[in-house]
């Protein structure tokens, strides 16, 4: 399959329109139609119904393969370009919101002292976006966070192959973030299963995802009373303080939020950890940054 045709197919399905896909890709609408027709001819089946635009059963199956295939192609291109390129004085790193910790600031200060001419850009992204962009070469280094037993690695979402995953130093205690007037606010510790029926804020990027809480409590519940689709940890703290629901956070993040009390989670024994992920060989400023983080 021609990857250009496959990318056109994915874009048409995502935009739900041949004309919208043409505008995004910089093609004419007739060129987009020809791409889809060529792909259907290659595979010998109808992939898209035209009115309205929707994938056929075969097209739906192709979509399941298309995302990983295109990411792997982008990753291969980026890897070859890294080998061919001359050393760059600019690097971009990505971090999930709760991975932006004082340790990162210290590591960046060390990087600036050792490589004063290197320009660094830090982007705050969702966990999966960090992994995807490291794989495709858009990020030189990624920092992703999650909960795990102190000696266990994170269960990272599947992405294109990563060359290295390294645990960053300094795990944090996990706490239940509660408003000051909550009935459990004066407790010295809490068990995660005992909180399953509480009102929760579903903030999968700014806090620890509810799916991870369910998995680690080995119990149902953890139903959201409010959804927060953002990456601002301070905004999540304000929602907790306002009584809209609970959240699980690393202790430093919870203690930084006004009107919030942090009660340790004693069971199961879990910690908030950060892992540094990269693709390709580590050298120069990126290698120095990983060393400072770990």
XYZ file of C-alpha atoms in Angstrom, residues 139-265:
127
model
C 10.424 15.512 20.519
C 14.024 14.743 21.434
C 12.929 13.520 24.862
C 9.647 12.847 26.603
C 8.673 12.728 30.279
C 5.547 10.763 31.184
C 4.085 10.140 34.618
C 1.810 7.611 36.256
C 1.268 5.452 39.318
C 3.151 2.249 40.035
C 4.522 0.204 42.885
C 7.833 1.776 44.013
C 9.954 -0.900 42.299
C 7.777 -1.402 39.195
C 7.957 0.367 35.811
C 5.023 2.356 34.501
C 2.568 0.601 32.209
C 3.034 2.961 29.296
C 0.409 3.130 26.531
C 1.466 1.374 23.344
C 3.391 3.560 20.943
C 5.856 3.080 18.105
C 9.094 1.447 19.303
C 11.068 3.575 21.773
C 14.815 3.117 22.120
C 14.959 3.783 25.852
C 12.791 4.223 28.932
C 14.558 5.432 32.086
C 13.037 6.065 35.527
C 13.578 9.668 36.616
C 14.783 10.131 40.181
C 12.492 11.108 43.034
C 9.146 9.283 43.230
C 6.421 11.211 45.089
C 3.828 9.989 47.562
C 0.315 9.667 46.164
C -2.446 11.438 48.074
C -6.183 11.920 47.878
C -6.817 15.609 47.210
C -9.866 16.684 49.260
C -11.556 20.017 49.983
C -10.824 21.294 53.495
C -14.368 20.652 54.720
C -14.564 17.072 53.410
C -15.553 14.488 56.087
C -12.302 12.555 55.436
C -10.016 15.598 55.436
C -8.759 14.953 58.995
C -7.832 11.310 58.379
C -4.126 10.440 58.565
C -4.356 7.929 55.703
C -6.919 6.383 53.355
C -7.325 3.102 51.483
C -7.986 3.534 47.756
C -10.811 0.918 47.699
C -12.636 2.863 50.453
C -12.869 5.872 48.115
C -14.398 3.999 45.168
C -17.892 5.390 45.782
C -16.790 9.011 46.326
C -17.516 11.804 43.839
C -14.547 12.087 41.470
C -13.272 14.572 38.944
C -12.370 12.846 35.685
C -9.159 14.682 34.746
C -7.125 12.111 32.786
C -4.223 14.473 31.993
C -4.110 16.943 34.920
C -4.579 14.172 37.520
C -4.186 10.424 37.740
C -6.714 8.787 35.346
C -9.731 7.129 36.954
C -9.035 4.010 34.887
C -5.706 3.639 36.721
C -7.474 4.013 40.076
C -9.972 1.277 39.174
C -7.192 -1.035 38.027
C -5.112 -0.544 41.169
C -8.069 -0.764 43.548
C -9.203 -3.950 41.764
C -12.722 -2.721 42.350
C -15.438 -0.908 40.413
C -16.618 2.595 41.122
C -14.599 5.779 40.733
C -17.463 7.342 38.782
C -16.900 10.931 37.666
C -19.104 13.712 38.990
C -17.330 16.224 36.731
C -15.058 15.935 33.701
C -12.081 18.261 33.259
C -10.522 18.068 29.798
C -7.414 20.123 30.398
C -3.756 20.004 31.414
C -3.716 22.740 34.090
C -3.012 21.052 37.440
C -3.786 24.279 39.329
C -7.239 24.412 37.720
C -7.873 20.831 38.851
C -6.902 21.829 42.389
C -9.388 24.708 42.283
C -12.162 22.319 41.230
C -11.314 20.007 44.131
C -11.290 22.949 46.562
C -14.708 24.001 45.240
C -16.199 20.638 46.216
C -16.767 19.330 42.679
C -15.066 15.987 43.356
C -11.877 14.291 44.488
C -8.630 13.626 42.636
C -5.497 11.584 43.238
C -2.321 13.640 42.875
C 1.341 13.510 43.854
C 1.749 15.201 47.245
C 3.611 18.324 45.954
C 0.829 19.097 43.454
C -1.934 18.662 46.050
C -0.140 20.746 48.689
C 0.366 23.578 46.196
C -3.414 23.927 45.672
C -5.161 26.462 47.960
C -8.174 25.075 49.827
C -7.089 21.459 49.362
C -5.854 18.968 51.932
C -3.653 16.003 51.034
C -4.364 12.660 52.724
C -1.864 9.857 51.979
C -3.077 6.710 50.241
